[in-house]
CSV table of C-alpha atoms in Angstrom, one decimal:
chain,number,residue,atom,x,y,z
D,1,MET,CA,-34.5,139.0,119.0
D,2,GLU,CA,-32.8,141.6,121.0
D,3,ARG,CA,-34.9,144.7,120.4
D,4,ALA,CA,-35.0,148.1,122.0
D,5,VAL,CA,-35.7,147.9,125.8
D,6,PRO,CA,-38.3,150.0,127.5
D,7,ARG,CA,-36.9,152.6,130.2
D,8,ALA,CA,-38.0,150.6,133.2
D,9,GLY,CA,-36.1,147.6,131.7
D,10,ILE,CA,-32.9,149.6,131.3
D,11,ARG,CA,-33.1,150.8,135.0
D,12,ARG,CA,-33.5,147.2,135.9
D,13,ARG,CA,-30.6,146.1,133.8
D,14,LEU,CA,-28.3,148.9,135.3
D,15,ARG,CA,-29.1,147.7,138.7
D,16,LEU,CA,-28.4,144.0,137.8
D,17,ALA,CA,-25.0,145.2,135.9
D,18,THR,CA,-24.0,147.1,139.1
D,19,ALA,CA,-24.7,144.0,141.2
D,20,ILE,CA,-22.7,141.8,138.7
D,21,GLY,CA,-19.9,144.4,138.7
D,22,ALA,CA,-19.6,144.3,142.5
D,23,LEU,CA,-19.6,140.4,142.4
D,24,LEU,CA,-17.0,140.4,139.9
D,25,THR,CA,-14.8,142.9,141.9
D,26,LEU,CA,-15.0,140.6,144.8
D,27,LEU,CA,-14.0,137.6,142.7
D,28,GLY,CA,-11.2,139.5,141.3
D,29,MET,CA,-9.9,140.3,144.8
D,30,TYR,CA,-10.3,136.6,145.7
D,31,ALA,CA,-8.4,135.8,142.5
D,32,VAL,CA,-5.6,138.2,143.1
D,33,SER,CA,-5.4,136.9,146.8
D,34,THR,CA,-5.1,133.3,145.8
D,35,THR,CA,-2.6,133.8,143.0
D,36,ALA,CA,-0.5,136.1,145.2
D,37,ARG,CA,0.4,133.2,147.2
D,38,ALA,CA,2.4,131.8,144.5
D,39,ASP,CA,5.0,134.6,145.1
D,40,ALA,CA,5.8,136.3,148.3
D,41,ALA,CA,7.4,139.5,146.9
D,42,PRO,CA,6.0,140.3,143.4
D,43,GLY,CA,7.5,143.4,141.7
D,44,THR,CA,5.3,146.4,142.5
D,45,ASN,CA,4.2,147.0,139.1
D,46,ALA,CA,4.1,143.4,137.8
D,47,ILE,CA,1.0,142.0,136.0
D,48,ARG,CA,-0.2,139.1,137.8
D,49,VAL,CA,-0.5,136.7,135.1
D,50,ALA,CA,1.9,133.9,134.6
D,51,GLU,CA,2.9,134.3,130.9
D,52,PHE,CA,5.6,134.7,128.4
D,53,PRO,CA,4.9,134.8,124.5
D,54,ALA,CA,6.4,134.0,121.3
D,55,ASP,CA,4.9,135.6,118.1
D,56,CYS,CA,5.9,133.5,115.0
D,57,GLY,CA,4.8,134.5,111.7
D,58,PHE,CA,4.1,132.1,108.9
D,59,SER,CA,7.1,130.4,107.4
D,60,HIS,CA,6.2,127.8,104.8
D,61,ARG,CA,3.9,125.1,103.8
D,62,LEU,CA,4.6,121.4,103.2
D,63,PRO,CA,2.7,118.1,103.2
D,64,ASP,CA,5.1,116.9,105.9
D,65,ASP,CA,4.8,116.1,109.6
D,66,PRO,CA,8.2,115.3,111.4
D,67,ILE,CA,6.3,114.1,114.4
D,68,ILE,CA,3.5,111.8,112.8
D,69,PHE,CA,5.4,111.0,109.6
D,70,PRO,CA,9.1,111.2,110.2
D,71,GLY,CA,11.1,110.6,107.3
D,72,LEU,CA,8.0,110.5,105.0
D,73,PRO,CA,7.9,113.7,102.9
D,74,GLY,CA,4.5,114.2,101.2
D,75,ALA,CA,2.8,111.7,103.5
D,76,SER,CA,0.6,114.1,105.3
D,77,HIS,CA,-2.1,116.7,104.7
D,78,MET,CA,-1.0,120.2,104.1
D,79,HIS,CA,0.6,121.9,107.0
D,80,SER,CA,1.5,125.6,107.7
D,81,PHE,CA,4.6,125.9,109.5
D,82,PHE,CA,5.7,128.8,112.1
D,83,GLY,CA,8.9,129.5,113.9
D,84,SER,CA,11.8,127.4,112.4
D,85,THR,CA,12.2,128.0,108.7
D,86,VAL,CA,13.7,124.5,108.0
D,87,THR,CA,11.0,122.1,109.2
D,88,ASN,CA,10.3,119.2,106.8
D,89,ALA,CA,9.6,115.5,107.2
D,90,HIS,CA,13.2,114.7,108.2
D,91,THR,CA,13.7,117.6,110.8
D,92,THR,CA,15.3,116.6,114.2
D,93,LEU,CA,16.3,118.6,117.1
D,94,PRO,CA,19.8,119.5,115.8
D,95,ASP,CA,18.3,120.9,112.6
D,96,LEU,CA,15.9,123.1,114.7
D,97,LEU,CA,18.8,124.3,117.0
D,98,ASN,CA,20.7,125.5,114.1
D,99,SER,CA,17.7,127.0,112.2
D,100,THR,CA,16.6,130.5,111.6
D,101,THR,CA,13.1,131.3,112.9
D,102,THR,CA,10.1,133.6,112.2
D,103,CYS,CA,9.6,134.0,116.1
D,104,ASN,CA,9.9,137.2,118.1
D,105,PRO,CA,12.0,136.3,120.3
D,106,GLY,CA,14.5,135.1,117.9
D,107,VAL,CA,15.9,132.6,120.4
D,108,ASP,CA,12.8,130.5,120.0
D,109,THR,CA,13.8,128.2,117.0
D,110,SER,CA,11.0,125.8,117.9
D,111,SER,CA,8.7,124.5,115.2
D,112,TYR,CA,4.9,124.9,115.4
D,113,TRP,CA,2.4,123.6,112.6
D,114,VAL,CA,-1.1,123.3,112.1
D,115,PRO,CA,-3.3,122.1,109.2
D,116,THR,CA,-3.6,124.7,106.3
D,117,LEU,CA,-6.9,126.8,106.2
D,118,TYR,CA,-8.4,127.0,102.8
D,119,ARG,CA,-10.8,129.6,101.9
D,120,ASN,CA,-12.7,128.3,98.7
D,121,ASN,CA,-9.7,126.0,98.2
D,122,VAL,CA,-7.1,128.9,98.3
D,123,PRO,CA,-4.7,128.7,101.3
D,124,VAL,CA,-5.0,131.4,103.8
D,125,GLU,CA,-2.3,132.0,106.4
D,126,PRO,CA,-3.0,133.7,109.8
D,127,ALA,CA,-1.9,137.4,110.0
D,128,ILE,CA,-1.3,137.2,113.7
D,129,VAL,CA,0.3,134.0,115.3
D,130,THR,CA,0.9,133.9,119.2
D,131,PHE,CA,2.1,131.0,121.3
D,132,TYR,CA,1.6,132.0,125.0
D,133,TYR,CA,3.3,130.1,127.5
D,134,LEU,CA,1.0,130.1,130.5
D,135,GLY,CA,0.9,129.1,134.2
D,136,GLU,CA,-2.8,128.5,134.5
D,137,GLY,CA,-5.2,125.6,134.5
D,138,VAL,CA,-3.5,124.2,137.6
D,139,ARG,CA,-3.5,125.2,141.3
D,140,SER,CA,-1.3,128.1,142.2
D,141,ASP,CA,1.0,125.9,144.3
D,142,VAL,CA,1.3,123.6,141.2
D,143,VAL,CA,2.2,126.8,139.0
D,144,ALA,CA,4.9,127.6,141.5
D,145,ARG,CA,6.7,124.3,140.8
D,146,THR,CA,6.3,124.5,137.0
D,147,GLU,CA,9.4,122.9,135.2
D,148,PRO,CA,10.8,124.1,132.0
D,149,LEU,CA,9.6,122.4,128.9
D,150,PRO,CA,12.3,120.0,127.9
D,151,GLN,CA,14.4,120.7,124.9
D,152,GLY,CA,13.3,118.3,122.0
D,153,LEU,CA,9.9,117.6,123.6
D,154,ARG,CA,7.1,116.9,121.2
D,155,ILE,CA,3.5,117.8,121.8
D,156,VAL,CA,0.4,117.4,119.8
D,157,ALA,CA,-2.9,119.0,120.6
D,158,GLY,CA,-6.4,118.8,119.3
D,159,ASN,CA,-7.9,116.0,117.3
D,160,ALA,CA,-7.1,115.6,113.5
D,161,LEU,CA,-9.5,112.7,113.4
D,162,ALA,CA,-12.4,114.3,115.1
D,163,THR,CA,-15.7,113.3,113.5
D,164,GLY,CA,-17.7,116.0,115.1
D,165,PRO,CA,-17.6,118.8,117.7
D,166,GLU,CA,-18.1,116.4,120.6
D,167,ASN,CA,-14.5,114.8,120.4
D,168,SER,CA,-12.8,118.1,119.7
D,169,ILE,CA,-11.2,120.8,121.9
D,170,ALA,CA,-10.9,123.2,119.0
D,171,ARG,CA,-12.3,126.8,119.5
D,172,TRP,CA,-13.1,129.2,116.8
D,173,SER,CA,-14.1,132.9,117.5
D,174,CYS,CA,-13.9,136.3,116.2
D,175,LEU,CA,-11.2,139.0,116.9
D,176,HIS,CA,-12.9,142.3,117.7
D,177,ALA,CA,-16.4,140.5,117.8
D,178,GLY,CA,-16.8,139.0,121.1
D,179,HIS,CA,-20.6,138.8,120.8
D,180,VAL,CA,-20.2,135.8,118.4
D,181,PRO,CA,-20.3,132.7,120.6
D,182,PRO,CA,-17.2,130.6,120.1
D,183,SER,CA,-17.6,127.3,118.6
D,184,LYS,CA,-15.8,124.0,118.0
D,185,ASN,CA,-16.4,124.6,114.3
D,186,PHE,CA,-15.8,127.7,112.1
D,187,VAL,CA,-17.8,130.7,113.1
D,188,ASN,CA,-19.4,133.5,111.0
D,189,CYS,CA,-17.3,136.5,111.6
D,190,PRO,CA,-18.8,140.0,110.9
D,191,ALA,CA,-17.1,142.2,108.2
D,192,GLY,CA,-14.2,143.9,109.5
D,193,THR,CA,-13.1,141.3,112.0
D,194,MET,CA,-10.9,138.1,111.9
D,195,LEU,CA,-11.6,134.4,112.3
D,196,GLU,CA,-9.5,133.2,115.2
D,197,SER,CA,-8.5,129.8,116.5
D,198,TYR,CA,-7.5,129.0,120.1
D,199,LEU,CA,-5.9,125.7,121.1
D,200,ASP,CA,-4.4,124.6,124.5
D,201,PHE,CA,-1.7,121.8,124.7
D,202,PRO,CA,-1.5,119.4,127.4
D,203,GLN,CA,0.8,120.8,130.3
D,204,CYS,CA,1.6,117.6,132.4
D,205,TRP,CA,4.7,115.7,131.5
D,206,ASN,CA,5.5,112.0,132.5
D,207,GLY,CA,8.9,113.2,133.2
D,208,ARG,CA,10.6,110.7,130.9
D,209,ASP,CA,9.8,110.6,127.2
D,210,LEU,CA,10.2,113.4,124.7
D,211,ASP,CA,7.7,111.6,122.4
D,212,SER,CA,5.5,108.4,122.5
D,213,PRO,CA,4.3,105.8,120.2
D,214,ASP,CA,1.0,107.5,119.8
D,215,HIS,CA,2.8,110.9,120.1
D,216,LYS,CA,0.3,111.8,123.0
D,217,SER,CA,0.7,109.5,126.0
D,218,HIS,CA,3.8,111.1,127.3
D,219,MET,CA,1.7,114.2,127.9
D,220,ALA,CA,-1.6,114.8,129.8
D,221,TYR,CA,-4.1,117.4,130.6
D,222,PRO,CA,-4.6,118.4,134.2
D,223,VAL,CA,-7.2,116.7,136.5
D,224,ASN,CA,-8.8,118.7,139.2
D,225,GLN,CA,-6.2,121.5,138.9
D,226,ALA,CA,-3.3,119.3,139.2
D,227,CYS,CA,-1.1,116.9,137.3
D,228,PRO,CA,-2.1,113.4,137.6
D,229,ALA,CA,0.3,110.8,139.2
D,230,SER,CA,1.2,109.3,135.8
D,231,HIS,CA,2.3,112.6,134.4
D,232,PRO,CA,3.5,114.2,137.5
D,233,VAL,CA,5.6,117.0,136.0
D,234,PRO,CA,4.0,120.5,135.5
D,235,VAL,CA,5.2,122.4,132.4
D,236,PRO,CA,4.0,125.6,130.9
D,237,LYS,CA,0.8,125.5,129.1
D,238,LEU,CA,1.2,126.4,125.5
D,239,ARG,CA,-1.8,128.2,124.1
D,240,GLN,CA,-1.7,128.6,120.4
D,241,VAL,CA,-3.7,131.8,119.1
D,242,LEU,CA,-4.1,132.3,115.3
D,243,ARG,CA,-5.9,135.1,113.8
D,244,TYR,CA,-6.8,134.6,110.0
D,245,PRO,CA,-7.6,137.6,107.8
D,246,VAL,CA,-10.9,136.2,106.7
D,247,ASN,CA,-14.6,136.3,107.9
D,248,GLY,CA,-18.2,135.6,106.7
D,249,ASP,CA,-19.8,132.4,105.6
D,250,PRO,CA,-18.1,129.5,107.3
D,251,SER,CA,-19.1,127.3,104.4
D,252,GLN,CA,-16.2,128.8,102.3
D,253,PHE,CA,-13.6,127.5,104.8
D,254,ARG,CA,-12.0,124.0,105.5
D,255,LEU,CA,-8.8,122.7,107.0
D,256,ALA,CA,-6.4,120.5,105.2
D,257,SER,CA,-7.7,117.9,107.8
D,258,GLY,CA,-11.3,118.6,107.4
D,259,PRO,CA,-13.9,120.7,109.2
D,260,GLY,CA,-13.1,123.3,111.8
D,261,TYR,CA,-13.1,120.9,114.7
D,262,THR,CA,-10.4,118.8,113.3
D,263,MET,CA,-8.1,121.8,114.2
D,264,HIS,CA,-4.8,120.6,115.7
D,265,GLY,CA,-1.3,121.9,116.6
D,266,ASP,CA,2.1,120.3,116.8
D,267,PHE,CA,5.0,121.7,118.7
D,268,PHE,CA,8.7,120.5,118.7
D,269,ASN,CA,10.5,122.4,121.4
D,270,ALA,CA,13.9,123.9,120.4
D,271,TRP,CA,14.0,126.7,123.0
D,272,PRO,CA,17.5,127.2,124.3
D,273,VAL,CA,17.6,125.5,127.6
D,274,ALA,CA,18.7,128.6,129.6
D,275,GLU,CA,16.1,130.9,128.0
D,276,MET,CA,13.2,128.5,128.7
D,277,ALA,CA,14.6,128.0,132.3
D,278,ARG,CA,14.8,131.8,132.9
D,279,ARG,CA,11.3,132.4,131.5
D,280,VAL,CA,9.8,129.7,133.9
D,281,ASN,CA,11.7,131.1,136.9
D,282,ASP,CA,10.9,134.8,136.2
D,283,CYS,CA,7.4,134.8,134.7
D,284,ILE,CA,5.6,131.5,135.4
D,285,ARG,CA,6.5,130.5,138.8
D,286,PRO,CA,6.1,133.9,140.4
D,287,VAL,CA,3.1,134.6,138.1
D,288,ILE,CA,4.3,137.6,136.3
D,289,LYS,CA,3.3,138.7,132.8
D,290,CYS,CA,6.5,139.0,130.7
D,291,GLY,CA,7.3,140.3,127.1
D,292,HIS,CA,8.9,138.5,124.2
D,293,ASP,CA,12.3,139.2,126.0
D,294,GLY,CA,11.2,137.0,128.9
D,295,ARG,CA,11.3,140.3,131.3
D,296,PRO,CA,8.4,141.5,133.3
D,297,LEU,CA,6.3,143.9,131.3
Z,1,MET,CA,21.5,90.4,96.1
Z,2,ARG,CA,17.8,91.4,95.8
Z,3,THR,CA,16.9,87.7,96.3
Z,4,THR,CA,19.0,87.5,99.5
Z,5,ALA,CA,17.5,90.6,100.9
Z,6,ALA,CA,14.1,89.4,100.0
Z,7,SER,CA,14.4,86.0,101.6
Z,8,SER,CA,15.9,87.4,104.8
Z,9,ALA,CA,13.1,89.8,105.0
Z,10,LEU,CA,10.6,87.0,104.6
Z,11,VAL,CA,12.4,85.1,107.6
Z,12,ALA,CA,12.2,88.4,109.6
Z,13,VAL,CA,8.5,88.6,108.9
Z,14,THR,CA,7.9,85.1,109.7
Z,15,LEU,CA,9.8,85.3,113.0
Z,16,LEU,CA,8.1,88.6,114.1
Z,17,VAL,CA,4.6,87.3,113.1
Z,18,SER,CA,5.0,84.0,115.0
Z,19,GLY,CA,6.8,85.9,117.8
Z,20,CYS,CA,4.0,88.3,118.5
Z,21,ALA,CA,1.3,85.8,118.3
Z,22,HIS,CA,2.2,85.0,121.9
Z,23,ALA,CA,3.4,88.5,123.3
Z,24,GLY,CA,1.0,91.2,122.4
Z,25,PRO,CA,2.4,94.5,121.3
Z,26,ALA,CA,2.3,95.8,124.8
Z,27,ALA,CA,4.7,93.3,126.1
Z,28,ARG,CA,7.4,94.7,124.0
Z,29,PRO,CA,9.4,97.6,125.6
Z,30,PRO,CA,8.6,100.7,123.6
Z,31,THR,CA,12.2,101.6,123.0
Z,32,ALA,CA,12.0,101.6,119.2
Z,33,THR,CA,9.2,104.2,119.2
Z,34,THR,CA,9.7,106.1,122.4
Z,35,GLY,CA,11.7,109.3,122.7
Z,36,ASN,CA,13.6,108.8,119.6
Z,37,ALA,CA,10.5,107.9,117.6
Z,38,ALA,CA,11.2,110.9,115.1
Z,39,SER,CA,14.8,111.1,115.7
Z,40,PRO,CA,17.3,110.5,113.1
Z,41,ALA,CA,15.0,108.9,110.7
Z,42,GLY,CA,17.3,106.9,108.5
Z,43,THR,CA,20.4,107.0,110.7
Z,44,ALA,CA,19.0,104.7,113.5
Z,45,GLY,CA,19.8,101.6,111.2
Z,46,PRO,CA,19.4,98.2,112.6
Z,47,GLY,CA,20.6,99.5,116.0
Z,48,GLY,CA,20.7,97.6,119.5
Z,49,THR,CA,23.2,95.4,120.8
Z,50,ARG,CA,21.6,92.1,119.6
Z,51,GLY,CA,20.9,90.8,116.1
Z,52,ALA,CA,17.0,91.7,116.2
Z,53,PRO,CA,16.4,94.4,113.8
Z,54,ALA,CA,15.0,97.7,115.3
Z,55,PHE,CA,12.0,99.7,113.9
Z,56,ASN,CA,12.6,103.4,113.8
Z,57,GLY,CA,9.9,106.0,113.7
Z,58,THR,CA,9.7,106.3,110.0
Z,59,ASP,CA,9.0,102.4,109.9
Z,60,VAL,CA,6.1,102.6,112.2
Z,61,ALA,CA,4.6,105.6,110.5
Z,62,TRP,CA,5.0,104.1,107.1
Z,63,LEU,CA,3.5,100.8,108.2
Z,64,GLN,CA,0.5,102.5,109.8
Z,65,LEU,CA,-0.1,104.8,106.9
Z,66,HIS,CA,0.2,102.0,104.3
Z,67,VAL,CA,-2.3,99.9,106.2
Z,68,ALA,CA,-4.7,102.9,106.5
Z,69,MET,CA,-4.5,103.7,102.8
Z,70,ALA,CA,-4.9,100.0,101.6
Z,71,GLU,CA,-7.9,99.6,103.8
Z,72,ARG,CA,-9.5,102.7,102.0
Z,73,LEU,CA,-8.8,101.3,98.5
Z,74,LEU,CA,-9.8,97.9,98.8
Z,75,PRO,CA,-13.6,98.5,99.2
Z,76,ALA,CA,-13.5,100.6,96.0
Z,77,LEU,CA,-11.7,97.7,94.1
Z,78,ASP,CA,-14.2,95.3,95.5
Z,79,LEU,CA,-17.1,97.1,93.9
Z,80,VAL,CA,-15.6,96.6,90.4
Z,81,PRO,CA,-16.9,93.0,89.5
Z,82,ALA,CA,-20.4,93.9,90.5
Z,83,ARG,CA,-20.4,97.2,88.6
Z,84,THR,CA,-18.5,96.7,85.3
Z,85,THR,CA,-18.3,93.7,82.9
Z,86,ASP,CA,-15.2,95.2,81.1
Z,87,PRO,CA,-12.6,92.4,81.6
Z,88,ALA,CA,-9.6,94.8,81.5
Z,89,TRP,CA,-10.9,96.7,84.4
Z,90,ARG,CA,-11.9,93.7,86.2
Z,91,ARG,CA,-8.5,92.2,85.9
Z,92,LEU,CA,-6.6,95.5,86.9
Z,93,ALA,CA,-8.9,95.8,90.0
Z,94,ALA,CA,-8.3,92.1,90.9
Z,95,GLN,CA,-4.6,92.3,90.5
Z,96,VAL,CA,-4.2,95.4,92.5
Z,97,ALA,CA,-6.6,94.0,95.3
Z,98,ALA,CA,-4.6,90.7,95.5
Z,99,THR,CA,-1.3,92.7,95.9
Z,100,HIS,CA,-2.8,94.9,98.4
Z,101,ARG,CA,-4.2,92.2,100.5
Z,102,ALA,CA,-0.8,90.3,100.6
Z,103,ASP,CA,0.9,93.7,101.6
Z,104,LEU,CA,-1.7,94.2,104.3
Z,105,THR,CA,-1.0,90.9,105.8
Z,106,ARG,CA,2.7,91.6,105.8
Z,107,ALA,CA,2.3,95.2,107.1
Z,108,ARG,CA,-0.2,94.2,109.9
Z,109,GLY,CA,2.4,91.4,111.1
Z,110,LEU,CA,5.2,93.9,111.1
Z,111,LEU,CA,3.3,96.4,112.9
Z,112,ALA,CA,2.2,94.0,115.6
Z,113,GLY,CA,6.0,93.2,116.2
Z,114,SER,CA,6.9,96.8,116.3
Z,115,GLY,CA,5.4,97.7,119.7
Z,116,ALA,CA,3.3,100.4,118.1
Z,117,PRO,CA,-0.3,100.9,119.2
Z,118,ALA,CA,-2.7,98.5,117.4
Z,119,THR,CA,-5.1,101.3,116.7
Z,120,ASN,CA,-5.1,103.0,113.3
Z,121,PRO,CA,-4.0,106.4,113.9
Z,122,HIS,CA,-5.5,107.5,110.5
Z,123,GLU,CA,-9.1,106.2,111.3
Z,124,GLY,CA,-11.6,108.5,109.6
Z,125,HIS,CA,-9.0,110.8,108.4
Z,126,ASP,CA,-8.8,111.7,104.7
Z,127,MET,CA,-5.2,111.8,104.0
Z,128,PRO,CA,-3.7,112.2,100.5
Z,129,GLY,CA,-4.2,109.0,98.4
Z,130,MET,CA,-7.1,107.7,100.4
Z,131,VAL,CA,-10.4,107.0,99.0
Z,132,THR,CA,-13.0,109.0,101.1
Z,133,ALA,CA,-16.3,107.8,102.2
Z,134,GLU,CA,-18.0,110.3,99.8
Z,135,GLN,CA,-16.0,109.1,96.7
Z,136,LEU,CA,-16.9,105.4,97.7
Z,137,ALA,CA,-20.5,106.5,97.7
Z,138,GLU,CA,-20.2,108.1,94.3
Z,139,LEU,CA,-18.7,105.0,93.1
Z,140,ARG,CA,-21.5,102.8,94.1
Z,141,SER,CA,-24.1,104.8,92.3
Z,142,ALA,CA,-22.0,105.8,89.2
Z,143,SER,CA,-22.8,104.8,85.6
Z,144,VAL,CA,-20.3,102.4,84.0
Z,145,ALA,CA,-18.5,105.2,82.2
Z,146,ALA,CA,-18.4,107.3,85.1
Z,147,LEU,CA,-17.2,104.3,87.2
Z,148,HIS,CA,-14.1,103.8,84.9
Z,149,ARG,CA,-13.4,107.4,85.0
Z,150,LEU,CA,-13.5,107.8,88.8
Z,151,LEU,CA,-11.9,104.5,89.5
Z,152,ALA,CA,-9.0,105.6,87.2
Z,153,GLN,CA,-8.8,108.8,89.1
Z,154,HIS,CA,-8.8,107.4,92.6
Z,155,LEU,CA,-6.5,104.5,91.7
Z,156,ARG,CA,-4.0,106.9,90.1
Z,157,ALA,CA,-4.0,109.1,93.1
Z,158,HIS,CA,-3.7,106.1,95.5
Z,159,LEU,CA,-0.9,104.4,93.5
Z,160,THR,CA,1.1,107.6,93.0
Z,161,GLN,CA,1.0,108.6,96.8
Z,162,ALA,CA,1.6,104.9,97.9
Z,163,VAL,CA,4.9,104.7,95.7
Z,164,ARG,CA,6.0,108.2,96.8
Z,165,VAL,CA,5.6,107.3,100.5
Z,166,ALA,CA,7.1,103.8,100.2
Z,167,ALA,CA,10.0,105.2,98.3
Z,168,ALA,CA,10.7,107.5,101.3
Z,169,GLU,CA,10.5,104.6,103.6
Z,170,GLN,CA,13.1,102.8,101.5
Z,171,ARG,CA,15.4,105.7,102.0
Z,172,SER,CA,14.6,106.5,105.6
Z,173,GLY,CA,13.4,103.4,107.2
Z,174,ALA,CA,15.7,101.2,109.3
Z,175,HIS,CA,14.0,97.7,109.6
Z,176,PRO,CA,15.1,95.5,106.7
Z,177,ALA,CA,11.8,93.6,106.5
Z,178,VAL,CA,9.9,97.0,106.4
Z,179,THR,CA,12.1,98.4,103.8
Z,180,ALA,CA,11.7,95.2,101.6
Z,181,LEU,CA,8.0,95.6,101.9
Z,182,ALA,CA,8.3,99.3,100.8
Z,183,ALA,CA,10.4,98.1,97.8
Z,184,ALA,CA,7.9,95.6,96.9
Z,185,VAL,CA,5.1,98.4,97.1
Z,186,VAL,CA,7.1,100.7,94.9
Z,187,ARG,CA,7.7,97.8,92.3
Z,188,ASN,CA,4.1,96.6,92.1
Z,189,GLY,CA,2.8,100.1,92.4
Z,190,THR,CA,4.8,101.3,89.4
Z,191,ALA,CA,3.8,98.3,87.4
Z,192,ALA,CA,0.1,98.9,88.2
Z,193,LEU,CA,0.4,102.6,87.3
Z,194,ALA,CA,1.7,101.5,84.1
Z,195,ARG,CA,-1.3,99.1,83.4
Z,196,LEU,CA,-3.6,101.9,84.5
Z,197,ASP,CA,-2.0,104.4,82.1
Z,198,ARG,CA,-2.6,101.8,79.2
Z,199,LEU,CA,-6.1,101.4,80.1
Z,200,ASP,CA,-6.8,105.1,80.9
Z,201,PRO,CA,-4.3,107.5,79.4
Z,202,PRO,CA,-3.4,109.9,81.9
Z,203,PRO,CA,-4.2,113.7,81.4
Z,204,ALA,CA,-1.7,115.3,79.0
Z,205,SER,CA,-0.6,117.7,81.7
Z,206,ALA,CA,0.1,114.8,84.1
Z,207,GLY,CA,1.4,112.4,81.4
Z,208,ALA,CA,5.0,113.2,81.7
Z,209,ARG,CA,5.5,110.0,83.7
């Protein structure tokens, strides 16, 4: 469909691109001016993104889920675990606090897990696994009063029971192939690129429960850029980004939970309280991009 | 010992079922499953300050899973009388179905008393040991020989998984009526597997049972 464009067309496109570029610059200035309100005195070279990361490689696989099936080993579909190296069906917070971890930074002994991806029925683990903690999706004044994620908090995101793209928040795309439109189901990534999955966790807490009977209702997504009255406490938004070393025909892929749109993630927070608090204070509230050590980049 | 436990479990079930006929699940404070839902599975014990036994996270998760698994197996078993005249298969399917129906009633009653959401958290989800919609469709159109083979395969997968998770509930659950139901599931499931093995000898590799 996209063919060679005649010269007049190119010139028109250039003018259009210039106009769009100018517009984007204006928007960018607006964005900077609004986010700048979150902090009166940012560091001179700070990158104005409220973020700190944890990179946590693959640890192990088990058909266990200590949130959904506590105490019931083998009850779940296959999960791939990241972070804490000890997680199984019986895992509790003290187990995680005393655990070794695959995370950088090593202070993060939290456990993160997702349904295992299979290519032609052979398990494939992501080569790059990043958990971003972000101050975004809510107004800047809400970002400025973000609270640390409480230790022991359990959050699930995504819908393992999704019966189609319409009731899913999964997002599949290609690393280094931005022209492939993202989809709620697997996408066909060109050779030399990687299939990637993005998943955003809810960031509004009810301020009371570390878990709930349905494992969801103690957390909520923002409404109109703010946390709803039922879940008034803004916490950092966890964004899970997984890069799988596979590409090509999506029909060769499945998740342990089903099609791509059943992608989901589970998080069991075991960050040391002081380390989490420092990062919220130094990175999220003042809108500064931090490295793995939780210091401004 | 066993009879005592079983009879007290029965009393507990009766109390719970009758109690919750009036007060819906929402009327019960969510203490049993909130916050500490996943915490010390197995160590919570029949806690609380009163005599009323408490449900821990394992109890609720197992009940929900057991209900969801049984609901997936029953349609497959119910196909059998219309699809085969083999008396041995018909007898086995009828026995397993009857046990599962009785277990389902007990499990649903216990769940209603637990304060857990009444919705099936595994709706539409294919978990290990569950008969899928595709497998059910395949059973409906299979020849008699294929039906016996597929049924044996699904029944073995279901019973093996049901016994595995029920044994885990026995170890990590807290509520005596729930662990008693789990004990019954292990006992009946193991017996059904033995009958299945006589009817359809398991593959050599998996025959170590």
